[in-house]
Short mmCIF file of C-alpha atoms (C1' of nucleotides) in Angstrom, two decimals:
data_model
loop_
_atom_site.label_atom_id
_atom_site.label_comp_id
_atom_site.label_asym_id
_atom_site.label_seq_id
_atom_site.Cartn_x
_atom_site.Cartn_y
_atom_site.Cartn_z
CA UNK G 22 -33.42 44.08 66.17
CA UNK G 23 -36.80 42.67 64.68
CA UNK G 24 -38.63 39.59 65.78
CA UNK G 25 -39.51 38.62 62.37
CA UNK G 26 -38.31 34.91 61.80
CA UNK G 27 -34.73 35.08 60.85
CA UNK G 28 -33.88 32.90 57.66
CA UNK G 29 -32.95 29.75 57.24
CA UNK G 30 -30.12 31.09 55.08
CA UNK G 31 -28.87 32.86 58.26
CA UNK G 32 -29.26 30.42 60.58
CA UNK G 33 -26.95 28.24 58.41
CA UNK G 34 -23.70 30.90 59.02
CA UNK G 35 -24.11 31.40 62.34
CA UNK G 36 -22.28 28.34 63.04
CA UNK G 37 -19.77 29.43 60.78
CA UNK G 38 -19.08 32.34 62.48
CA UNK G 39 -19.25 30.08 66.20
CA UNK G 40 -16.29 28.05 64.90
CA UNK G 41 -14.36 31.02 63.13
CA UNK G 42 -14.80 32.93 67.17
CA UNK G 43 -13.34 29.55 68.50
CA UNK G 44 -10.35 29.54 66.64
CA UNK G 45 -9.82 33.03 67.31
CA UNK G 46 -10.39 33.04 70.83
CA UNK G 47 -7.92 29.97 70.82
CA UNK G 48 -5.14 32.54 69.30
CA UNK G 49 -5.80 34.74 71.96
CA UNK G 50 -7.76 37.30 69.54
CA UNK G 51 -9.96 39.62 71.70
CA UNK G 52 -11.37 41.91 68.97
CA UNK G 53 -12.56 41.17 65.15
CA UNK G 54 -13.91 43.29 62.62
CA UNK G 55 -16.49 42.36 60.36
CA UNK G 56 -13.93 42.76 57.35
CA UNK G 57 -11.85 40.23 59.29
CA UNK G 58 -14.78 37.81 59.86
CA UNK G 59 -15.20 38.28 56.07
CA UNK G 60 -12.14 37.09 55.24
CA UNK G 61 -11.91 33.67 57.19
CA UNK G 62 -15.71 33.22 56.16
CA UNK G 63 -15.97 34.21 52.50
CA UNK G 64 -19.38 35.78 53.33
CA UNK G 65 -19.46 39.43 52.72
CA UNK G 66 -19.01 41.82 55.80
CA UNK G 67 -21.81 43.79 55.01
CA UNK G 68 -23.53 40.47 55.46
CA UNK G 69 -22.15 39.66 58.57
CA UNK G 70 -22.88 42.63 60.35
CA UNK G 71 -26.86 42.40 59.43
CA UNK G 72 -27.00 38.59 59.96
CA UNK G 73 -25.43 39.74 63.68
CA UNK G 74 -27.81 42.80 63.29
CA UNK G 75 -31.00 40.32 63.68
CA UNK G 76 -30.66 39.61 66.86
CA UNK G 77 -29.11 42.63 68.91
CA UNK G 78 -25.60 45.39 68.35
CA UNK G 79 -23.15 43.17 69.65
CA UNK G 80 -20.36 45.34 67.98
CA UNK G 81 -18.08 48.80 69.12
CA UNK G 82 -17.96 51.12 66.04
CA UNK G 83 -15.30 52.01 65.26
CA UNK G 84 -13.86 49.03 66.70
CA UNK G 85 -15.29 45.94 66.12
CA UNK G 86 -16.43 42.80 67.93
CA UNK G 87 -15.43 41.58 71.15
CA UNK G 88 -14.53 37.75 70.41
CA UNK G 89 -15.76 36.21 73.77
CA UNK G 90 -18.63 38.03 74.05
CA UNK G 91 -19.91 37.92 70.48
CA UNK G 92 -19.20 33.96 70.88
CA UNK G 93 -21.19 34.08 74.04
CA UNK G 94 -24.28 36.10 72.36
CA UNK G 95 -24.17 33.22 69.59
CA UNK G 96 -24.26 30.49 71.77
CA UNK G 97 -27.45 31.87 73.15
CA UNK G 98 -28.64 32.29 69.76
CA UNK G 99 -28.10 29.15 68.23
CA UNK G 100 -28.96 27.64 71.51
CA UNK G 101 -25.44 25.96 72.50
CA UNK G 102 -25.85 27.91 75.45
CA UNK G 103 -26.39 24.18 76.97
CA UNK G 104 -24.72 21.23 75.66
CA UNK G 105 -27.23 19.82 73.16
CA UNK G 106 -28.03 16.25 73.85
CA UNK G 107 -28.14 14.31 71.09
CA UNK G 108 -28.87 10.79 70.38
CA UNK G 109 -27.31 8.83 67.18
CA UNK G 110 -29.28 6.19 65.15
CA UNK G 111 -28.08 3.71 63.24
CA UNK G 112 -23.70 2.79 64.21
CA UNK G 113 -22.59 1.77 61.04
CA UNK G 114 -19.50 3.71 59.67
CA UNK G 115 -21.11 7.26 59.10
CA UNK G 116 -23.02 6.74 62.20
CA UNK G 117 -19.68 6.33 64.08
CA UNK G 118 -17.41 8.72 62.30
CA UNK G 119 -20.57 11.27 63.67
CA UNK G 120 -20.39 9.87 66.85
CA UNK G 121 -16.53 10.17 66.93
CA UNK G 122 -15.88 13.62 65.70
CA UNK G 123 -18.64 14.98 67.74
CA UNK G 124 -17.65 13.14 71.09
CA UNK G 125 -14.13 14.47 70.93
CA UNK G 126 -13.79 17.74 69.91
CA UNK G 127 -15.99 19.79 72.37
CA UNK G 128 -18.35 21.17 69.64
CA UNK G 129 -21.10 22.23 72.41
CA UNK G 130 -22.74 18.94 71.95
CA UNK G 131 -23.41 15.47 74.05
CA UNK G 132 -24.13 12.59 72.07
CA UNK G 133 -26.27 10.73 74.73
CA UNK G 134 -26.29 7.19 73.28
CA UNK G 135 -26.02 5.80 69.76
CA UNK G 136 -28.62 3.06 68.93
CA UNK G 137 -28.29 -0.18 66.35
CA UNK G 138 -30.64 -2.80 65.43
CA UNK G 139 -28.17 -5.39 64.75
CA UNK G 140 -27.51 -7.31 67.50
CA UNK G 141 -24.08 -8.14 66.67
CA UNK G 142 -22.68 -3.79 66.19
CA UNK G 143 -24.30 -3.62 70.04
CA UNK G 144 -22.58 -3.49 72.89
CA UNK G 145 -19.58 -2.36 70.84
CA UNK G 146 -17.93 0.99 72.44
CA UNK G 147 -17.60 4.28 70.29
CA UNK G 148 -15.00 6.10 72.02
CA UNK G 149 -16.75 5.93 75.34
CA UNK G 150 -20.33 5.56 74.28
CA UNK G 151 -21.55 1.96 74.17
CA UNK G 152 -24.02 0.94 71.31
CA UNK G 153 -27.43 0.30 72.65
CA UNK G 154 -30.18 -1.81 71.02
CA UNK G 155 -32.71 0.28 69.30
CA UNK G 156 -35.87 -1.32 71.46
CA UNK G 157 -34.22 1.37 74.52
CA UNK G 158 -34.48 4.52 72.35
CA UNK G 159 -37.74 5.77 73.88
CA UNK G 160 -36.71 5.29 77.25
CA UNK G 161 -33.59 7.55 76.84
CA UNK G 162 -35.33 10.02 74.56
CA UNK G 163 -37.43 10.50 77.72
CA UNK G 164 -34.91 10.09 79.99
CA UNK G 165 -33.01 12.82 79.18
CA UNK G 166 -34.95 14.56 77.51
CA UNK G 167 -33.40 14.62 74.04
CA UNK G 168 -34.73 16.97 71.10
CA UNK G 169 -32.23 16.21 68.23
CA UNK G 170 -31.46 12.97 67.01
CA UNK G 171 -28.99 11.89 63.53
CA UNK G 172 -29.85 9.08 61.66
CA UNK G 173 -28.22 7.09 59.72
CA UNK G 174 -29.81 4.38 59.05
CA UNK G 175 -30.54 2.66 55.50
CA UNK G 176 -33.70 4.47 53.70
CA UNK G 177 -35.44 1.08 53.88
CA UNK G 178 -36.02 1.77 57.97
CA UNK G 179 -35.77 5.18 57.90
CA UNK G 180 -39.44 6.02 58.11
CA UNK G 181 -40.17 3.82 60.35
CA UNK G 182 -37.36 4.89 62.93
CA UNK G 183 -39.03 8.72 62.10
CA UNK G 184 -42.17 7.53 63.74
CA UNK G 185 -40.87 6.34 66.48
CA UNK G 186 -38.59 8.72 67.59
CA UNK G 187 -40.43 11.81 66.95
CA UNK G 188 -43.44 10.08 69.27
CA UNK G 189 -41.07 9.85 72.13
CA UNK G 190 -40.10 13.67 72.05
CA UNK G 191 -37.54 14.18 69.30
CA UNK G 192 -38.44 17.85 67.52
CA UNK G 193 -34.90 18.13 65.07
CA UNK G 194 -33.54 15.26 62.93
CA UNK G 195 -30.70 15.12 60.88
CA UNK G 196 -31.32 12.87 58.08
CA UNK G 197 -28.34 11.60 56.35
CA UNK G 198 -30.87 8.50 54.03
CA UNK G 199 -31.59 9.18 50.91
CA UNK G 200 -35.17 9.54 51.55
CA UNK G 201 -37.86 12.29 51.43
CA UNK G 202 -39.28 11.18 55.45
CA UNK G 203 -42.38 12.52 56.36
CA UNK G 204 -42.52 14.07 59.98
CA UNK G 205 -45.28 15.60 61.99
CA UNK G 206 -45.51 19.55 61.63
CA UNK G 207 -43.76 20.86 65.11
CA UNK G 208 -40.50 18.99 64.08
CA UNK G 209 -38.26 20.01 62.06
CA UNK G 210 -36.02 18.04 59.40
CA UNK G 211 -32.79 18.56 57.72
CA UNK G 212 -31.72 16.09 55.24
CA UNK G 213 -27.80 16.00 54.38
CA UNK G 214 -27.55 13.74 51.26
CA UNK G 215 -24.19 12.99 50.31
CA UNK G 216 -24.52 11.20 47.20
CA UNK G 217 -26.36 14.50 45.75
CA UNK G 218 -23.97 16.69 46.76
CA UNK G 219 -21.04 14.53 44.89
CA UNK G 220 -23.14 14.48 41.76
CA UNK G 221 -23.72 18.61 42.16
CA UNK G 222 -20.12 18.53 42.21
CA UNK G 223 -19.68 16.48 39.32
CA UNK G 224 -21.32 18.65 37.23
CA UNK G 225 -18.77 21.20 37.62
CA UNK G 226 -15.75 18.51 37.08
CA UNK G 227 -15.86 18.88 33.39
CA UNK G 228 -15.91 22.27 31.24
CA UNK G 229 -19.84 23.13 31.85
CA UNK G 230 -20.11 25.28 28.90
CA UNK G 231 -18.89 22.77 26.24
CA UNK G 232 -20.94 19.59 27.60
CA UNK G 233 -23.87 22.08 27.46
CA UNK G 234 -23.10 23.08 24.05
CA UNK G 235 -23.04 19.81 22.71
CA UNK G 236 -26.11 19.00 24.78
CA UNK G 237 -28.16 21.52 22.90
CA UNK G 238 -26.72 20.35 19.12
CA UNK G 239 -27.66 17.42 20.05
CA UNK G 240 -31.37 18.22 21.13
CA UNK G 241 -31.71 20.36 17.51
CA UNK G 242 -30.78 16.99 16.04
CA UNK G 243 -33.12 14.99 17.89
CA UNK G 244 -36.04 17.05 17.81
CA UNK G 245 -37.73 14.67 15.68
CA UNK G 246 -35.93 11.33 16.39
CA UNK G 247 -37.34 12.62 19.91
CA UNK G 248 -41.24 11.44 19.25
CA UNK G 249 -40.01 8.42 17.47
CA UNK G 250 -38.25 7.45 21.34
CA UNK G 251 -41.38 8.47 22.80
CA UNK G 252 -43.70 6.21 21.44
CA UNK G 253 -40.99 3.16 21.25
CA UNK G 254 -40.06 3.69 24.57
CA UNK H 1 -32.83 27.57 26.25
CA UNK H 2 -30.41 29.84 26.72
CA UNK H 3 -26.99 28.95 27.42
CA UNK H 4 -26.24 31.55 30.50
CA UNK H 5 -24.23 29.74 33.49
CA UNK H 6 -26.71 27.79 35.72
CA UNK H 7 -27.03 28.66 38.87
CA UNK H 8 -26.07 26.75 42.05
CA UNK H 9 -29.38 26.48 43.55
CA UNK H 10 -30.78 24.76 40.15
CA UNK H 11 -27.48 22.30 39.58
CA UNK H 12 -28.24 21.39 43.16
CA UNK H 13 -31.91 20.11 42.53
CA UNK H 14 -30.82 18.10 39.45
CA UNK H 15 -29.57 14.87 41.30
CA UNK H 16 -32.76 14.98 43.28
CA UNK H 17 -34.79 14.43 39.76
CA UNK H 18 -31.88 12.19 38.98
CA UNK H 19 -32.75 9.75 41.70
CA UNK H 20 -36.51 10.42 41.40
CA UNK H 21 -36.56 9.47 38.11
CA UNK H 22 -34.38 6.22 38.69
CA UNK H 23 -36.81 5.17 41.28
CA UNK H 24 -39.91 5.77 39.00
CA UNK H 25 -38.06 3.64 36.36
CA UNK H 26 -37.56 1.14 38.97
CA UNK H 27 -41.01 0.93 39.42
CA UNK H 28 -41.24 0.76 35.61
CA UNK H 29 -43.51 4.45 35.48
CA UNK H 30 -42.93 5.40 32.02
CA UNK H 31 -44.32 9.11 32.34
CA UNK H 32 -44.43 11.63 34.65
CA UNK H 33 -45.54 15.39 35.32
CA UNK H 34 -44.07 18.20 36.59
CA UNK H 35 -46.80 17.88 39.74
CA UNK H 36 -45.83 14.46 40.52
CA UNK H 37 -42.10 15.27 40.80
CA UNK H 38 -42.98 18.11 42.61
CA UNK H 39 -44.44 15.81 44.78
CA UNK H 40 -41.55 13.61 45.12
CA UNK H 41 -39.16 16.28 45.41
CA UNK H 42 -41.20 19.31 47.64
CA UNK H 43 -39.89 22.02 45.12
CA UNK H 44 -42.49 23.35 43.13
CA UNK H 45 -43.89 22.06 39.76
CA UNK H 46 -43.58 25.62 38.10
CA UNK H 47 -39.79 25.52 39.36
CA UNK H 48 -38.68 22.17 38.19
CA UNK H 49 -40.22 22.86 34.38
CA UNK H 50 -38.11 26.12 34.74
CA UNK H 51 -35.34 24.21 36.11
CA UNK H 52 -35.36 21.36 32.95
CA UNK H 53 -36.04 24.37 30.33
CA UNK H 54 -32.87 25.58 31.42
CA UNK H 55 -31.50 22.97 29.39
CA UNK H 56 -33.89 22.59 26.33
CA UNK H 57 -37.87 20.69 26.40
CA UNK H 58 -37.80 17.56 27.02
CA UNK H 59 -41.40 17.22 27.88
CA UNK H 60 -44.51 16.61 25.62
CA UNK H 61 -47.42 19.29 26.28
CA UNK H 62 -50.84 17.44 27.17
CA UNK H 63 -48.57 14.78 28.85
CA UNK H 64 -45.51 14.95 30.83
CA UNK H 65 -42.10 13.81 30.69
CA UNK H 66 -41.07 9.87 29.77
CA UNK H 67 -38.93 8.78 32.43
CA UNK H 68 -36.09 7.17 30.66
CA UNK H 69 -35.35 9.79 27.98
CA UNK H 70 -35.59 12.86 30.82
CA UNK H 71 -33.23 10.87 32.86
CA UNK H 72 -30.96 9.83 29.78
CA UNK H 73 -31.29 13.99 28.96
CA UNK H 74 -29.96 14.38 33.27
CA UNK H 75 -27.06 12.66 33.29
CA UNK H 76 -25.67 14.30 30.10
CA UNK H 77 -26.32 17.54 32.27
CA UNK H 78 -24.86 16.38 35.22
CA UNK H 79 -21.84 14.80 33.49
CA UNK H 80 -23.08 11.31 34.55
CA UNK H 81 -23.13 9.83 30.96
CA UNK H 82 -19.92 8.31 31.51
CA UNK H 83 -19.39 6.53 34.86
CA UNK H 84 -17.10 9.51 36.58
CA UNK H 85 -14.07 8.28 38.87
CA UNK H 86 -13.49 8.90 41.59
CA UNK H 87 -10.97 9.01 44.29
CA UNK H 88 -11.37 8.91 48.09
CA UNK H 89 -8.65 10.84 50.41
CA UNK H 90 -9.09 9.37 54.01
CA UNK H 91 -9.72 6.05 54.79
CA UNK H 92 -11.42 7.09 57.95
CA UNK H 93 -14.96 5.55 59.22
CA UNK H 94 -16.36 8.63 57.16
CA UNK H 95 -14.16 8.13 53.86
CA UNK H 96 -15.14 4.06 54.17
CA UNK H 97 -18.76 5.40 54.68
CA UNK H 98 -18.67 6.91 51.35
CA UNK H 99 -16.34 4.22 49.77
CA UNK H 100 -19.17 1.75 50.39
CA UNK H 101 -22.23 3.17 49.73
CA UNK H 102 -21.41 5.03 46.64
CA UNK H 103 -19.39 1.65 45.70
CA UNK H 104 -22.69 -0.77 46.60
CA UNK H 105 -25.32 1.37 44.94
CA UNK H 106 -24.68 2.34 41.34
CA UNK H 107 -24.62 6.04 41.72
CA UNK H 108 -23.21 6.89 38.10
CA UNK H 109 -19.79 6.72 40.10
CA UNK H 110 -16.42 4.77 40.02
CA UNK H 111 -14.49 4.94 42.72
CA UNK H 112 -11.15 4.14 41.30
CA UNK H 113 -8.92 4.63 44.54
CA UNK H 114 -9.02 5.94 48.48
CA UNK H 115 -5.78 6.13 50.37
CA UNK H 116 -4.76 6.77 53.40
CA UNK H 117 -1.15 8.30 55.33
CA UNK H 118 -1.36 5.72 58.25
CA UNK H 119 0.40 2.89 57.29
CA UNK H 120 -1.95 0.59 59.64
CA UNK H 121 -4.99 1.64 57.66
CA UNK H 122 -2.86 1.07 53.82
CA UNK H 123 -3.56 -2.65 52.31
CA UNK H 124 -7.10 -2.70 54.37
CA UNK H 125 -10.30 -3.62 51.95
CA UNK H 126 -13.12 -1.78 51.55
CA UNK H 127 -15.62 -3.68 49.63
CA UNK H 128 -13.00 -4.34 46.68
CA UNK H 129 -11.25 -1.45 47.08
CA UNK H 130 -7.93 -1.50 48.61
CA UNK H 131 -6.52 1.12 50.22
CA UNK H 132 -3.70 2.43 48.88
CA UNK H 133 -0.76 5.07 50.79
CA UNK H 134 -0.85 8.59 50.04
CA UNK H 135 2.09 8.60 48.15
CA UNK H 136 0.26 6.64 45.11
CA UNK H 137 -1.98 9.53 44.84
CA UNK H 138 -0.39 11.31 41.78
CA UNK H 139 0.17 8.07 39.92
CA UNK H 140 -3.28 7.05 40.01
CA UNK H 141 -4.51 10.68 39.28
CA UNK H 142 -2.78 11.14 35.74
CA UNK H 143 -3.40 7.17 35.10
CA UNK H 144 -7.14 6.94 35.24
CA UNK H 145 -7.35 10.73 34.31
CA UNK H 146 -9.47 11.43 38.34
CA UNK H 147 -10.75 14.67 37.96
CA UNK H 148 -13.40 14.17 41.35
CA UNK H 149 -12.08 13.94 45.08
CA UNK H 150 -13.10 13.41 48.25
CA UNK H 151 -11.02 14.63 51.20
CA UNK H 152 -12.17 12.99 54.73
CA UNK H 153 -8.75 13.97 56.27
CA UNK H 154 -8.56 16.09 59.72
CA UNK H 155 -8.59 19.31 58.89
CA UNK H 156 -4.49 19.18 59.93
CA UNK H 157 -3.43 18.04 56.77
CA UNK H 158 -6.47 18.92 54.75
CA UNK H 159 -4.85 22.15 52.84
CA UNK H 160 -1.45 19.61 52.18
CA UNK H 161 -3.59 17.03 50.61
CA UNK H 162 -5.82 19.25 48.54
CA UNK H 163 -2.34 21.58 46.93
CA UNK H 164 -1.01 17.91 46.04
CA UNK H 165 -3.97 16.66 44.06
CA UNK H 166 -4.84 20.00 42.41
CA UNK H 167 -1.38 19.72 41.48
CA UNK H 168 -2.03 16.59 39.30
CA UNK H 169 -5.18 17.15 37.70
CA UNK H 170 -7.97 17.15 40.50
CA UNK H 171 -10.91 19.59 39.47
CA UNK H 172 -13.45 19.39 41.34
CA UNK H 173 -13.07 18.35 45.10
CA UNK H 174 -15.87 17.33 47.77
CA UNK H 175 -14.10 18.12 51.22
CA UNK H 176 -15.47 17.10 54.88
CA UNK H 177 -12.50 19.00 56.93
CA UNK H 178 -13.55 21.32 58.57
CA UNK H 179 -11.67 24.20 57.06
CA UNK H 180 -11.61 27.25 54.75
CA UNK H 181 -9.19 25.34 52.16
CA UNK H 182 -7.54 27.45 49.33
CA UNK H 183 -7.54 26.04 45.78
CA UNK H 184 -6.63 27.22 42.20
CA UNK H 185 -8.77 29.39 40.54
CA UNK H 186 -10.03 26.36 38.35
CA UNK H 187 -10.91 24.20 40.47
CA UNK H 188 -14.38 23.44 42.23
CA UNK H 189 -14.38 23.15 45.94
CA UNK H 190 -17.35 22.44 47.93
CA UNK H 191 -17.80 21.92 51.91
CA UNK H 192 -19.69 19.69 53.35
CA UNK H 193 -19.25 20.12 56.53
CA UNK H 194 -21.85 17.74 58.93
CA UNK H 195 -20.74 20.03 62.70
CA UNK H 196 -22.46 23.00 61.27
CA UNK H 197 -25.60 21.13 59.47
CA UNK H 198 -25.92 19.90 63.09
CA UNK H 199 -25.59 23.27 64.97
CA UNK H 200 -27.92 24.91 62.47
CA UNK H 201 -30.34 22.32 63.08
CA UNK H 202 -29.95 22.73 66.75
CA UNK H 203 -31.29 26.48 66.34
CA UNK H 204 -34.68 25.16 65.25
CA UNK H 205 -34.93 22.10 68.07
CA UNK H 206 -36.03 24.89 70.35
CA UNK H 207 -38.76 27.31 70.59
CA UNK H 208 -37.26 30.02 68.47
CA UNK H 209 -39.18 32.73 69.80
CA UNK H 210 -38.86 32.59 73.25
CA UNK H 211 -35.45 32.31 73.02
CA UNK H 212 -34.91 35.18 71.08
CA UNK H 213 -37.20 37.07 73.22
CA UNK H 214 -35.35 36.17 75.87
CA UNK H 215 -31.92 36.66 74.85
CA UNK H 216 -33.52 40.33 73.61
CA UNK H 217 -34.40 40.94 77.09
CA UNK H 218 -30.95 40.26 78.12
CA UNK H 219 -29.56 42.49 75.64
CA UNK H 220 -31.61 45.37 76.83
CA UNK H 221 -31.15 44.94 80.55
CA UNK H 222 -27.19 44.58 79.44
CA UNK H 223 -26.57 47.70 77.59
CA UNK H 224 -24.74 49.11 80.54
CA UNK H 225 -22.95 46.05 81.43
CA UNK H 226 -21.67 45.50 78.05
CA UNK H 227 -19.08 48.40 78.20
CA UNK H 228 -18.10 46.64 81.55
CA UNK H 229 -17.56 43.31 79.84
CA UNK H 230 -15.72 44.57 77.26
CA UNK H 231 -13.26 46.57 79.56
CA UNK H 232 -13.07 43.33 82.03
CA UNK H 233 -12.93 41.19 79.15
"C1'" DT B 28 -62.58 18.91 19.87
"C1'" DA B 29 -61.80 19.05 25.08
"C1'" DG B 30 -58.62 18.30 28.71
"C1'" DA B 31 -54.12 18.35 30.24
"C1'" DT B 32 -49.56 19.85 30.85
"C1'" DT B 33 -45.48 21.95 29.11
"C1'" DG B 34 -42.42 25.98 28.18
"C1'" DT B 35 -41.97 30.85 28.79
"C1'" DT B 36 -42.88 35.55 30.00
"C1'" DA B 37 -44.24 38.72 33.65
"C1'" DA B 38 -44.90 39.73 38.65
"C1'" DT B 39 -43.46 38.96 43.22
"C1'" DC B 40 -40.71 37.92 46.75
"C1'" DG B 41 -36.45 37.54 49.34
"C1'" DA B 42 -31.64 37.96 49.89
"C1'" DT B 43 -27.41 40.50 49.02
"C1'" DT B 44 -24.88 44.64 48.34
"C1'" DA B 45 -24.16 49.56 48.53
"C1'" DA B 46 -24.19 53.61 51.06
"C1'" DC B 47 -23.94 56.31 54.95
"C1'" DA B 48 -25.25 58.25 59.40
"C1'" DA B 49 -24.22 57.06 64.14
"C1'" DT B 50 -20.71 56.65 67.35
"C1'" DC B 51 -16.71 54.62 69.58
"C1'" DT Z 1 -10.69 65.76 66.92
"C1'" DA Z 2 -9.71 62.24 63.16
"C1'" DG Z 3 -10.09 57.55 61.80
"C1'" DA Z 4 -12.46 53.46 61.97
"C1'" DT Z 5 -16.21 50.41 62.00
"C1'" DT Z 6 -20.78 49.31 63.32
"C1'" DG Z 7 -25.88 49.21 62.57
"C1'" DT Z 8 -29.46 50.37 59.38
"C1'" DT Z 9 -31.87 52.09 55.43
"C1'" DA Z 10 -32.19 52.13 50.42
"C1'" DA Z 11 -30.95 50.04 45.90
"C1'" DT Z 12 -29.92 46.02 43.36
"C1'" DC Z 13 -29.84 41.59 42.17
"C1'" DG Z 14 -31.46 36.89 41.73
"C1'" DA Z 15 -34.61 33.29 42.53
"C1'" DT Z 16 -39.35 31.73 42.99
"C1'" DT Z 17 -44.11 31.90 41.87
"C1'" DA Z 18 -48.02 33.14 39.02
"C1'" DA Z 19 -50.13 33.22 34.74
"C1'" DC Z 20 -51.03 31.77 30.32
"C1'" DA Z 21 -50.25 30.82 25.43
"C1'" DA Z 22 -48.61 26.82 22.90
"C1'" DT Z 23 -49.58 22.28 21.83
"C1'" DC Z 24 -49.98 17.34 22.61
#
DNA sequence: TAGATTGTTAATCGATTAACAATC
DNA sequence: TAGATTGTTAATCGATTAACAATC
């Protein structure tokens, strides 16, 4: 094990291998091999055993892994060891399909409260969580001391509900608006844009090589009529 | 340009120009340089002028690249030229999410269709979109020629749905179950899956370091009481 | 012509895979 | 002991960055 910073690409399985120990441990599986892990993952073994490898030998050779413990050990990691508290902002339908999902399956996470600005989505219930009105957000943030917030809010407020939040002690957002937010250096942002990962997709809904064939004839052809656009444009 | 498969990483940056671009020619900015969409996007001005050469020079040397004719270029690339269809599996608060916003904003998308298996949910609007049973999947499919998905089923009936559309010309398939799901060799599946975004982000709403150096601690001090655990265990 | 910025080649960096010694 | 699988080092692959000639 090194101390070196472990990469963000790593970070990003370890979850996947959390959930793929749950299930396991749900069958009653006590041991896994890396080839096994593999399989349910799609990441190479070799790869799983040096992402593990980071951060300590958590394995028997000649064995394998021991499921609880290895879930254990990546609990700590990630830092599940604790529910996470986590507050939701913004309770339109993403907002609550988030607040859902994560309330009822026991995913080691507590959604604390979910906040709205419109006066008539608060006060509404989300499973058991009521919808409180944005103006209390600092006062729980401090409260209970939340780090991690999602928002989904439209990008038109998203800054601004950045600002605030992150001055109250939030240090790890979620952002699911379409909007590059800017963030003081000590916390960290993710941004999960669903719109751009549709239209990534979309590029591979049609035969790639043909549209990019026809894409380059096309530019040939144009190399000229291209200036002409230029300057009428 | 040459015309070797793209890779991932670079069809995944595309929409983000996409949408930077549309902004700009909101704003009615005719030109633009690689540094300003660099600073727009936070990738790097050397990689997005890689990233567009990849699929022939659209710029002009000295000056930068005209907004409408690099975005006209970017949707041929994506496969955007033509408003793409399509369909929604899950009429959940997530699959309405998505219904809206991509239905509201003009994304370069259609969505021609969501359905749902609860019969409470079927005949329900979204926006204009009605939502139709499960059963009316196929028909739809081979009648508006869907090639794009979305699956925002639980991940119970997630493998079911996605063997039934493949079956009938789906290509390309965004899915939000959480679940390893098994498709035809030509077809495109991509995960999106918002549990593990979360935990990964979790990782960094700590101070890495110190728990790393603690849970290395641990790991030394346990060495001995590892075999124990694993016997107990 | 001088200044600016693209498009492209070369250098660097980082991540994945291969290989194998350690060891259960 | 023989068979299996980890943990780790070395080799490969791919992606990003640096540098600069081409050219508007």
């Amino acid at each position: 094990m090194t101390s070196r910073n472990v990469s963000k690409t790593v970070v990003k399985r370890l979850p996947v291998y959390l959930r793929i120990l749950d299930n396991l441990i749900l069958r009653d599986v006590e041991i896994v091999s890396s080839r096994e892990l593999s399989m349910e993952s799609g990441f190479s073994a070799e790869q799983i055993r040096k992402d593990l490898a980071y951060f300590g030998a958590f394995g028997t050779r000649g064995t394998g892994y021991n499921t609880a413990y290895l879930r254990d050990k990546l609990l700590k990691i990630i830092g599940l060891d604790q529910k996470t508290k986590v507050i939701v902002i913004g309770a339109g339908h993403l907002g609550t399909a988030l607040t859902r999902y994560n309330a009822v399956k026991n995913l080691y996470i507590d959604i604390v409260a979910v906040f709205d600005r419109d006066r008539r989505v608060v006060g509404q219930q989300i499973g058991h969580i009521r919808v409180l009105p944005f103006e209390k957000a600092p006062e729980i943030i401090r409260k209970h001391q939340v780090k991690v917030a999602l928002i989904t809010v439209p990008e038109t407020s998203a800054q601004k509900v950045v600002d605030e939040i992150t001055r109250h002690g939030i240090t790890a957002i979620l952002n699911f608006a379409p909007a590059k937010l800017h963030v003081p250096e000590d916390v960290h942002i993710q941004n999960s844009d669903l719109t751009i990962d549709l239209q990534s997709l979309i590029y591979y809904s049609t035969a790639e090589k043909e549209r990019l064939s026809r894409l380059q004839k096309e530019n040939e052809e144009s190399k000229t009529q291209k200036q002409k656009i230029l300057k009428i444009d």
